[in-house]
C-alpha angles and dihedrals in degrees: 000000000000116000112238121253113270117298098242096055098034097054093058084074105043134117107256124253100243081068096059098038086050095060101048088042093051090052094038084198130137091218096055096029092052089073100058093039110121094358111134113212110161131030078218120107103257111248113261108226138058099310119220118262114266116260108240120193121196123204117193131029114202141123092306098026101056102055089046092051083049099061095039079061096051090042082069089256113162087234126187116195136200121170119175084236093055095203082072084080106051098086090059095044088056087049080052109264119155119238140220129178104220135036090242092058089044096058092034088063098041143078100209110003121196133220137208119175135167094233153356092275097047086051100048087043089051098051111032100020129103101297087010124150100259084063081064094048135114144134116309096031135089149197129228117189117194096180131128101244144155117264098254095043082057090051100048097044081060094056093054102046090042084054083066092056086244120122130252128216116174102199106164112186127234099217144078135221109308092045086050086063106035090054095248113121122131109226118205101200131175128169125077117017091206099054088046088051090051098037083046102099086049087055092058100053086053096043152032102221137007133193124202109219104178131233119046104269097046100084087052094052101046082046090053089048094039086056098040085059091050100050093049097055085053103058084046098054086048090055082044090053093043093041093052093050103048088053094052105271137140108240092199084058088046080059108057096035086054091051096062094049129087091250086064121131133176092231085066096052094045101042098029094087099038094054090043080066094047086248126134119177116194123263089133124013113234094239090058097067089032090071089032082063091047090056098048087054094056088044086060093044092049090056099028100240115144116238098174094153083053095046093052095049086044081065093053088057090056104046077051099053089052095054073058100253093129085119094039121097110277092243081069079084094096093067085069078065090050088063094044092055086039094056090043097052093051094060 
């Protein structure tokens, strides 16, 4: 890990310490207080007295957004919502969410305001763009993306929002939708210590681990490699399914014998059954890991490092998101290996 920047300069830009006892003190529980316990953020006596409950903002509703902002909001956590297709937001505001209609007033209104976007464009554009969040930055605050992105977007997003005096944390999460709403998500943050320290017990209500890798650009790219890994078993668990079967095997039984070996994932239990049916209910949209891929691939290139098994399942997602599966789960990848067979057959 990356030692943090000297005390005396680093103090004149950190939350204050009315926002982390506050919220070890709004949760009064020992698995969300043992996070704030002993960290120094501020060289100011703390205020005696109950201490207000931090204000959270959320960016970005979709399909992993919305079930984290959830159970912020059922954590008790004083939440404030904006999503570009504003009925996004109706379900939280019914749970009690607050609501602004633009990034900037998001972050204006909040102490610590999260983001979820789709892509590295969506997450530059969100937060430096016109109305973006660093127009609602300032000391004392700070800005948690939680967003999949290339190394140098994530840098970039952290520039901006350090030019404010607030604080930046990366912290993309290894998990789809059911984690998402299980609580259950891994974040691999990097940034600010401080603000991870203090973020720490939210975290927690979103996630079931978290791993502090240092310096920005770190996070993005563990989450790109942890991904390119992913993406890659799948298209070879597809060839595995369609294999078996064209040599007379039974898939389900692939499955299970699969899932009491040591190659065994949960991805391939869970998914298995549902891709033996050609359906692919959504936990992580195909295009997803399609431009995760992409980005991996840039990572390699930037470091010249060869990815050749990557860069051949990156080609199946996009055989597949031509055959207009972007929307569909990622295991619907296999069906990109099904026209291929096809094609081949009809020769």
């Amino acid at each position: 890990m990356t030692s943090l920047v000297n005390s005396s300069h680093f103090a004149i830009h950190r939350l204050p310490s009315s926002f982390s006892t506050a919220i070890a003190t709004h949760f009064n529980s020992p698995r969300f207080s043992r996070h704030i316990f002993n960290v120094s953020v501020s060289s100011q006596p703390q205020q005696q007295g109950i201490e207000t409950p931090p204000r959270v903002g959320f960016l970005g509703l979709g399909i992993m957004g919305s079930p984290m902002a959830q159970n912020l909001i059922k954590a008790g956590v004083d939440l404030t919502v904006w999503n570009r297709t504003k009925s996004k937001c109706d379900a939280l505001i019914t749970l009690g969410a607050k609501y602004k209609s633009s990034p900037e007033e998001v972050a204006a209104s909040c102490d610590l305001t999260f983001a979820m976007l789709a892509d590295p464009q969506s997450a530059m554009d969100v937060a430096c763009g016109k109305y973006g969040v660093a127009n609602g930055m300032g000391p004392g605050k700070g800005y948690v993306d939680v967003s999949t992105v290339d190394v140098d977007t994530s840098k970039l997003i952290n520039g901006h929002i350090k030019s404010t005096g607030a604080l930046f944390l990366e912290a993309p999460v290894s998990g789809s939708k059911k984690p998402a709403e299980d609580g259950q998500l891994i974040f691999l943050t990097a940034g600010d210590r401080n603000l991870y320290e203090t973020a720490a017990p939210l975290l927690d209500i979103m996630g079931k681990s978290k791993f502090y890798l240092g310096d920005v650009g770190n996070g993005a790219a563990m989450k790109l490699v942890v991904n390119m890994i992913m993406g890659s078993m799948m298209a070879s668990f597809s060839e595995g399914l369609l294999l078996s079967e064209k040599v007379g095997l039974d898939p389900k039984v692939l499955v299970e014998v699969i899932s009491q070996g040591a190659i065994n994932a949960p991805m391939y239990t869970t998914k298995g059954p549902s891709m033996i049916k050609s359906h692919y209910p959504t936990a992580f949209p195909l295009k997803h890991q399609q431009k995760d891929l992409r980005l991996a691939l840039g990572l390699a290139e930037s470091v010249s490092q060869s990815i050749p098994i990557a860069a051949a399942a990156n080609e199946l997602y996009k055989v597949a998101k031509s055959h207009g599966y972007s929307d569909e789960d990622f295991s619907a990848v296999i069906e990109a290996l099904k026209t291929k067979f096809q094609n081949t057959e009809n020769q």
